[in-house]
Coordinates of C-alpha atoms and ligand atoms in Angstrom, one line a residue:
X1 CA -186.6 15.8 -39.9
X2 CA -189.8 13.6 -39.8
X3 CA -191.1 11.8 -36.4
X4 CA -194.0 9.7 -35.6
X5 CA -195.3 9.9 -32.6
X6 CA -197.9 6.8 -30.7
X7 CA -200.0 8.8 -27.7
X8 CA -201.2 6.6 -25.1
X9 CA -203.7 9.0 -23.3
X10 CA -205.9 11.4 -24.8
X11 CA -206.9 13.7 -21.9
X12 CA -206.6 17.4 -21.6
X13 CA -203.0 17.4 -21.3
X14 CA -202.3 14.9 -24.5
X15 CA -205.0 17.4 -26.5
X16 CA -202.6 20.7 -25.6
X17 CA -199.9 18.9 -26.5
X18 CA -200.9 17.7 -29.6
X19 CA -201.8 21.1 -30.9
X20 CA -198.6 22.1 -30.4
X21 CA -196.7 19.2 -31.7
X22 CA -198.3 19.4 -35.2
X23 CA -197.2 22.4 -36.1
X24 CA -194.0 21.4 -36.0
X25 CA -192.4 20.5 -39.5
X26 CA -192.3 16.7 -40.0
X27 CA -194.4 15.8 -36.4
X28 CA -196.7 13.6 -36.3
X29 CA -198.8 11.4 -34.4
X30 CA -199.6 8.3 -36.4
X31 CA -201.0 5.6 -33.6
X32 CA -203.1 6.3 -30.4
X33 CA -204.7 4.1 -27.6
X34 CA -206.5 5.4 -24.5
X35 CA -209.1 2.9 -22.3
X36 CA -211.9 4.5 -23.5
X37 CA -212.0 3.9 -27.4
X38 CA -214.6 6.9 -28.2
X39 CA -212.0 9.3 -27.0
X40 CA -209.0 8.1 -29.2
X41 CA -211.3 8.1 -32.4
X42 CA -212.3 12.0 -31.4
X43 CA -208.8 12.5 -30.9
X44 CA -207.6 10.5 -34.2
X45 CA -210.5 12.1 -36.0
X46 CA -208.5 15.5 -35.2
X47 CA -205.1 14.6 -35.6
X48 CA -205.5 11.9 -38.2
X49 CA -204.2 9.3 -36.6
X50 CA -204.7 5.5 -36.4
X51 CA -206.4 4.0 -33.1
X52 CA -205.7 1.0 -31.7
X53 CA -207.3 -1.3 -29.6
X54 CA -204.1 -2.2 -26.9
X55 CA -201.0 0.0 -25.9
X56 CA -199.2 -3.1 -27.4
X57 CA -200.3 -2.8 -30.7
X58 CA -200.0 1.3 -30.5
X59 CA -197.0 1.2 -29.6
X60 CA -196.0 -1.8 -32.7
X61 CA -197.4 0.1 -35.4
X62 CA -194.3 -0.2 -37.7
X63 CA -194.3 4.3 -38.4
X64 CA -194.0 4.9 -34.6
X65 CA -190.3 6.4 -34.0
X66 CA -191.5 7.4 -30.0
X67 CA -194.0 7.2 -27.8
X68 CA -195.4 10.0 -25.9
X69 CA -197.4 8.9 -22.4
X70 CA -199.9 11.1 -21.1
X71 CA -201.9 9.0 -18.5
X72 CA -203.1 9.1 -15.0
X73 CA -199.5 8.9 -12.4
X74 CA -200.5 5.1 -11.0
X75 CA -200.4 3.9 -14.8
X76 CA -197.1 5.6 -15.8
X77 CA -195.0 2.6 -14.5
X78 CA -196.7 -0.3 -16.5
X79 CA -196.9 1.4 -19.6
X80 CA -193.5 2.8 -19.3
X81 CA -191.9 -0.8 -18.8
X82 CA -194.5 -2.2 -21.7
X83 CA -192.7 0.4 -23.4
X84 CA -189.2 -0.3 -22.7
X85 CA -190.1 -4.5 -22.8
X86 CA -190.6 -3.9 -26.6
X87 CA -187.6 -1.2 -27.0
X88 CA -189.6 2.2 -27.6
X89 CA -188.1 4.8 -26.9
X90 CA -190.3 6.9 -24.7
X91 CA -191.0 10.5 -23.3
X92 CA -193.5 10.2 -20.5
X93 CA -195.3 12.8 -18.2
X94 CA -194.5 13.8 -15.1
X95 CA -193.9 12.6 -12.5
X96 CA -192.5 9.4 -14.0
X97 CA -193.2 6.9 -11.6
X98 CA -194.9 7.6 -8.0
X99 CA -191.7 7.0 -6.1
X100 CA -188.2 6.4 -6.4
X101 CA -187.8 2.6 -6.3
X102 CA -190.3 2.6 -8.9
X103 CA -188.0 4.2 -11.0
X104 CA -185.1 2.6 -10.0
X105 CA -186.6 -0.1 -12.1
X106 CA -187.4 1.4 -14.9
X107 CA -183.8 3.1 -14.9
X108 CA -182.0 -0.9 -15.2
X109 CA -184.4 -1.7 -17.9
X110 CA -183.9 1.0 -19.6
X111 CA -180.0 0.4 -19.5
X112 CA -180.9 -3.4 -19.9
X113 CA -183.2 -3.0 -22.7
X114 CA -180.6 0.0 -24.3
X115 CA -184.0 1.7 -25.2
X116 CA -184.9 5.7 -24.3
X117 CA -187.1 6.7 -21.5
X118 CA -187.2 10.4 -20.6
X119 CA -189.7 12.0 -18.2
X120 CA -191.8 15.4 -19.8
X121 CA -190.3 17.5 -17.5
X122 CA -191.0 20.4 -20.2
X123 CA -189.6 23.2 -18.0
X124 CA -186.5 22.6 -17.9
X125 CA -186.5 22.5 -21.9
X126 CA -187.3 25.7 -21.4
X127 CA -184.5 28.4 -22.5
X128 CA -185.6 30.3 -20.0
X129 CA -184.9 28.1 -17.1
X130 CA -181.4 27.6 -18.2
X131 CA -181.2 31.2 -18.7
X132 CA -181.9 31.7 -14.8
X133 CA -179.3 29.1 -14.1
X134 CA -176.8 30.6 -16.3
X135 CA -177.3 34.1 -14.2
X136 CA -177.0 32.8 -10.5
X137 CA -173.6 30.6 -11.9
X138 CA -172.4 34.0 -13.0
X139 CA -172.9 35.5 -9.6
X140 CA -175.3 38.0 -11.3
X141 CA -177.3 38.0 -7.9
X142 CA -174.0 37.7 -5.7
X143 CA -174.4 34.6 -3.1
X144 CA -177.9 33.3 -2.2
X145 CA -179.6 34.2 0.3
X146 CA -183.3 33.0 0.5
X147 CA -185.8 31.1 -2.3
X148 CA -189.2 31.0 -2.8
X149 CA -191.1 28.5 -4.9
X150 CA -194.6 28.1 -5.0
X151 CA -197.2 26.4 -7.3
X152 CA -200.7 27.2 -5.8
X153 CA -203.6 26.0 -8.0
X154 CA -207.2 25.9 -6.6
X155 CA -209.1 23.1 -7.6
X156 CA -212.2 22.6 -6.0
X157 CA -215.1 22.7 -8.2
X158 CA -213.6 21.4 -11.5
X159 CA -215.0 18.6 -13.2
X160 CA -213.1 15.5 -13.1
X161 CA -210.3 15.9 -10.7
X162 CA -210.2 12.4 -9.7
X163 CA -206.6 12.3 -10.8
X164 CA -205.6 14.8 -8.7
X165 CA -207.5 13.9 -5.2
X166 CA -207.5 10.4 -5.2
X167 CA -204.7 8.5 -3.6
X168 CA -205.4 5.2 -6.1
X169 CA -204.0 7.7 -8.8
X170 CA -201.2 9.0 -6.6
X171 CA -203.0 12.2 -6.4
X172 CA -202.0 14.9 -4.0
X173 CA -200.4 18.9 -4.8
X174 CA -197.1 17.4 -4.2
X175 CA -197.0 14.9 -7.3
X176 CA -198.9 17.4 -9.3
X177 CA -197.4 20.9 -8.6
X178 CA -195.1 20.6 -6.5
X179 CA -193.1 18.3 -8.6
X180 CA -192.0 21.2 -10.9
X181 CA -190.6 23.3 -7.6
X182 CA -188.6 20.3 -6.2
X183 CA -187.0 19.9 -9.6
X184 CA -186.2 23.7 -10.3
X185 CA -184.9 24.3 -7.4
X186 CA -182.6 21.1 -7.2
X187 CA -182.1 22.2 -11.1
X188 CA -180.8 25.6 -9.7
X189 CA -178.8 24.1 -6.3
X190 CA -179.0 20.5 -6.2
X191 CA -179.5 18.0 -3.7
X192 CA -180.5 20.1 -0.2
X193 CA -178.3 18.9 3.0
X194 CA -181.8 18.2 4.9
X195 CA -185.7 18.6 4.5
X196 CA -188.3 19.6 6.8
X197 CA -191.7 19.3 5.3
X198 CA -195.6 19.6 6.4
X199 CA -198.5 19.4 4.7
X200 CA -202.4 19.3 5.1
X201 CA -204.0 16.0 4.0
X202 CA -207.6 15.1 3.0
X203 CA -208.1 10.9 2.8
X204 CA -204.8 10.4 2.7
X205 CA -203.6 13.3 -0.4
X206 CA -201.8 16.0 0.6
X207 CA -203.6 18.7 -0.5
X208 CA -201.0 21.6 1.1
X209 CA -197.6 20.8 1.0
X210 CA -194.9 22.9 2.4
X211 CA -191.2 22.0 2.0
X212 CA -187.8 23.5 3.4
X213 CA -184.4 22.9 1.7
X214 CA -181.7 23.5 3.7
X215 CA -178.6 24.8 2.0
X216 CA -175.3 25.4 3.6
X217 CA -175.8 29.1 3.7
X218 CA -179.8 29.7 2.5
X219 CA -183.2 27.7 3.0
X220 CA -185.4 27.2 -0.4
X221 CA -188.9 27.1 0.8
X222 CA -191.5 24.8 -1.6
X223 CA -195.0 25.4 -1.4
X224 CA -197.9 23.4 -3.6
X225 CA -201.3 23.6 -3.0
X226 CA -204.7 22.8 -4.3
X227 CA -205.8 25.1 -1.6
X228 CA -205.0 28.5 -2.2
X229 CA -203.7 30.8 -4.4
X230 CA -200.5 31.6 -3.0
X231 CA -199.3 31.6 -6.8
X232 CA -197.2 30.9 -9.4
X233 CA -193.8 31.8 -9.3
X234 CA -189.8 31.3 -8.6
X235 CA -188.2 34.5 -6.4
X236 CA -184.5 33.5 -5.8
X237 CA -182.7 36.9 -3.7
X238 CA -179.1 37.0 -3.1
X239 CA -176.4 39.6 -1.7
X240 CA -176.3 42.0 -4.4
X241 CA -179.5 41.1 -6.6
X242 CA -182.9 39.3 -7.0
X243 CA -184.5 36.8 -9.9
X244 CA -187.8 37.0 -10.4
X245 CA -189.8 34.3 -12.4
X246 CA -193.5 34.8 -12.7
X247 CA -195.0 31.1 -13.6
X248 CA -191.9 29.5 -13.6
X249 CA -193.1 26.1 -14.9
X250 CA -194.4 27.4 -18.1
X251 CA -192.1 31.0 -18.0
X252 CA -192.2 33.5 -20.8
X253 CA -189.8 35.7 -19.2
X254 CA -187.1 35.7 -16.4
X255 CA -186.4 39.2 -14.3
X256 CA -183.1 40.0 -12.6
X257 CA -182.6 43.1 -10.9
X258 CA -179.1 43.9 -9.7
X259 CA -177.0 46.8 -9.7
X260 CA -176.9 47.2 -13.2
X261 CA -180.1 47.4 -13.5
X262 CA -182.9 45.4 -14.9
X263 CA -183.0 42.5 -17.1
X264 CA -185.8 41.2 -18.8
X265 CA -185.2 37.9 -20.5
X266 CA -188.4 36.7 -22.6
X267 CA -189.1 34.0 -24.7
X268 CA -192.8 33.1 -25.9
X269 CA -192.3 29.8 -28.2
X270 CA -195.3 27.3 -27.2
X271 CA -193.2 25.6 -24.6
X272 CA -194.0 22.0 -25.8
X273 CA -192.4 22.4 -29.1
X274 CA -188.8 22.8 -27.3
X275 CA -189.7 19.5 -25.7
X276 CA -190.6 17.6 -28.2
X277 CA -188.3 18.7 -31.0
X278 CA -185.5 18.1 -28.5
X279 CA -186.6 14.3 -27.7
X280 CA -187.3 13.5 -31.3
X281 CA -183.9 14.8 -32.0
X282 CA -182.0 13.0 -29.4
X283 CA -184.0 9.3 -30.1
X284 CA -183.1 10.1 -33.9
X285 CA -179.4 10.5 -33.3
X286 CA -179.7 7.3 -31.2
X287 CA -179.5 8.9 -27.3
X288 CA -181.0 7.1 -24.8
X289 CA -181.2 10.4 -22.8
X290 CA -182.6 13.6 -23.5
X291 CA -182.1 16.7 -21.4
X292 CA -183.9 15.1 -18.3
X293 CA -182.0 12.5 -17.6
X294 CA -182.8 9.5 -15.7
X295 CA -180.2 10.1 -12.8
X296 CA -182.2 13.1 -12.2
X297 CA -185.4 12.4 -12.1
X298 CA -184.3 9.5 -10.0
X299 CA -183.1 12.1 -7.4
X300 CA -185.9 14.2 -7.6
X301 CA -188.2 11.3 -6.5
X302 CA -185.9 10.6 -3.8
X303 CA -186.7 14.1 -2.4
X304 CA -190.6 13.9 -2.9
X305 CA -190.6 10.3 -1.4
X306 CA -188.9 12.0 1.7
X307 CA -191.3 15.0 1.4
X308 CA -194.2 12.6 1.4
X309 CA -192.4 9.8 4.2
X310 CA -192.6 13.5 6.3
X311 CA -196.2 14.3 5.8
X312 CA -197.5 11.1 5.7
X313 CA -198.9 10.4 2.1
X314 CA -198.5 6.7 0.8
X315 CA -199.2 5.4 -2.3
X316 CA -199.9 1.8 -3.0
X317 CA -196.3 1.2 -5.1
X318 CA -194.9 2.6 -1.7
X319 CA -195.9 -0.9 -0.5
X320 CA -195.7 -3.1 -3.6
X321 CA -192.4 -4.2 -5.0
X322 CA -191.8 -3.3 -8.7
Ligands
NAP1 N1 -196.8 18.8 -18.6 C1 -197.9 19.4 -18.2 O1 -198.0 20.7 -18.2 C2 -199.0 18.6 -17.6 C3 -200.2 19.3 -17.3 C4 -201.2 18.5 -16.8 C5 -201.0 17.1 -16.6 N2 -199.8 16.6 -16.8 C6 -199.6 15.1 -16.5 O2 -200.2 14.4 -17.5 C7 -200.9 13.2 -17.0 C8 -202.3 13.3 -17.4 O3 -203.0 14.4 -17.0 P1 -204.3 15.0 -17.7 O4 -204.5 16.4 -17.0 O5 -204.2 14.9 -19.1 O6 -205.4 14.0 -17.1 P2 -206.8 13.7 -17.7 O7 -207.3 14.7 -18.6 O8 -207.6 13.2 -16.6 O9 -206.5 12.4 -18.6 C9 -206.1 11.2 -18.1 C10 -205.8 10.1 -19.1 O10 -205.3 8.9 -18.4 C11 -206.2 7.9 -18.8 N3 -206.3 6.9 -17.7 C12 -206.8 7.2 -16.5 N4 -206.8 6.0 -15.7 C13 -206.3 5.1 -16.5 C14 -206.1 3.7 -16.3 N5 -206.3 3.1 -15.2 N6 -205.5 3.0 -17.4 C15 -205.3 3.6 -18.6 N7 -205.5 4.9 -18.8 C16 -206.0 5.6 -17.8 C17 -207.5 8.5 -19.2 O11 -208.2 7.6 -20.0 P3 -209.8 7.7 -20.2 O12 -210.1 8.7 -21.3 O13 -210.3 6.3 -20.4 O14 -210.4 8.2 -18.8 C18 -207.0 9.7 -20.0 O15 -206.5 9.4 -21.2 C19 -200.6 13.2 -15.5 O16 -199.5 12.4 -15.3 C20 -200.2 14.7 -15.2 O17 -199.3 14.8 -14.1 C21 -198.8 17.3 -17.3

């Protein structure tokens, strides 16, 4: 199956992606825009692609079958409705909006507009991560009993980390990292019956951001941080076993231990390429939801907008209306 793709955004992320997405048969990325020009012709020089001098006209060229958003969080929401105004059917980063009403938004047009929005959510295209789900629902690990899920990055000293610091482009470890913990472990256990959360904030970002999920009979504790290296990993224990996933966001292997021994699951396809195969698939076959679907990344958001109500981060669409 062929598929053109339109990037809007050509930083690091859009470049790792884009490596990835071309070696799969029939992918490619005809159109580009990003606000500085000299990037998107370095970019289109490597992917042989066309640049353009809006999102508007990008996102028109007449080849494009989806568009793929890989900007800065604040900008998600305008070029997601642009987008959806001019029925593209869209995959964008994460998170999807900064908070929930945002989305809420986007979700009506979408519905309005019949057009395909999904957020890049690429763990969770992950066979792996289904795997793990597929294990607790079989009891493998008997009931739950405690959950650990931490994405710890250090920062400090890398060039051009405005994005992740500043609060004008809803920075913070939340938004950034800790927005693949909420979602795997409401992936694995749903919607908690409370939160207690507190972080450590630096003008105004949240820079450590701890998070309790209260389950009826276990507590899933989320930590992200720009701080330290607590690391990178999911450890879900239960009566009779334990799951072990070692950089669960990107995983090339899943490890359960139980009484009949252990399991190793692996899986090392570059992770993108389940992603996007998957979403040019589904806006081919004329979805207008992929395997993220809106309804859950609406929830999600609703957890990290209490998260952040707890520790005190606000971002500006916290004040505007949509
Ligand atoms: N899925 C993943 O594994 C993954 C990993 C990293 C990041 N991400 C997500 O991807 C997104 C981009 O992250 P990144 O690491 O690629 O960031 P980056 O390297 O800093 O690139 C940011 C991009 O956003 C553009 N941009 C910034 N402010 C803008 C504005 N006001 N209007 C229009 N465009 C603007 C930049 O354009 P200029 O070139 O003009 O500055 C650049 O194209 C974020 O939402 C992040 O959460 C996902």
């Amino acid at each position: 199956m062929s598929f053109n793709w339109c990037f809007i955004g050509t930083g690091k992320i859009a470049h790792r992606v884009a490596k990835q997405i071309i070696t799969i048969d029939g992918h490619r990325i005809v159109s580009v825009y990003n606000r500085t020009k000299e990037k998107a012709l370095t970019f289109a020089k490597i992917y042989n692609s066309r640049v353009y001098d809006t999102a508007l006209e990008a996102i028109n060229d007449p080849a494009v079958d989806g568009v793929y958003i890989a900007t800065t969080n604040e900008t998600h929401f305008p070029f997601i409705k642009l987008c959806l105004e001019n029925h593209k059917p869209t995959l964008c980063e994460k998170p999807l909006t900064g908070n929930a009403k945002q989305l809420q938004y986007l979700l009506e047009l979408s519905v309005e507009k019949k057009t395909f929005l999904c957020e890049g959510m690429w763990t969770w295209f992950n066979p792996i991560s289904h795997r793990v789900k597929e294990w607790i629902k079989q009891h493998k690990i008997g009931n739950i009993l405690d959950v650990k899920c931490c994405f710890c990055v250090p920062i400090f000293g890398r060039k051009n980390n405005a994005r992740l610091v500043e609060i004008d482009k809803y920075g913070g470890a939340l938004l950034d990292l800790g927005v693949y913990c909420v979602r795997y472990v409401y992936e694995l256990f749903g919607i908690p019956k409370s939160i207690l959360s507190e972080g450590k904030l630096y003008r105004g970002v949240d820079f450590v951001n701890k998070a309790k999920f209260f389950y009826d009979n276990f507590t899933a504790t989320i930590t992200s941080s720009f701080n330290h290296f607590y690391g990178d990993y999911c450890l879900i224990k239960g009566e009779e076993g334990t799951i072990k996933v070692p950089l669960f966001h990107r995983a090339n292997k899943a490890i359960l231990k139980n009484k009949n021994g252990r399991t190793v699951y692996r899986n090392t396809t570059p992770k993108f390429v389940y992603q996007f195969l998957q979403v040019a698939n589904d806006i081919k076959s004329g979805k207008k939801e992929s395997l993220i679907s809106l309804k859950s990344s609406l929830e999600v958001l609703q957890l990290m907008d209490e998260i952040r109500k707890q520790v005190g981060v606000v971002y500006q669409c916290d004040l505007d209306s949509p």
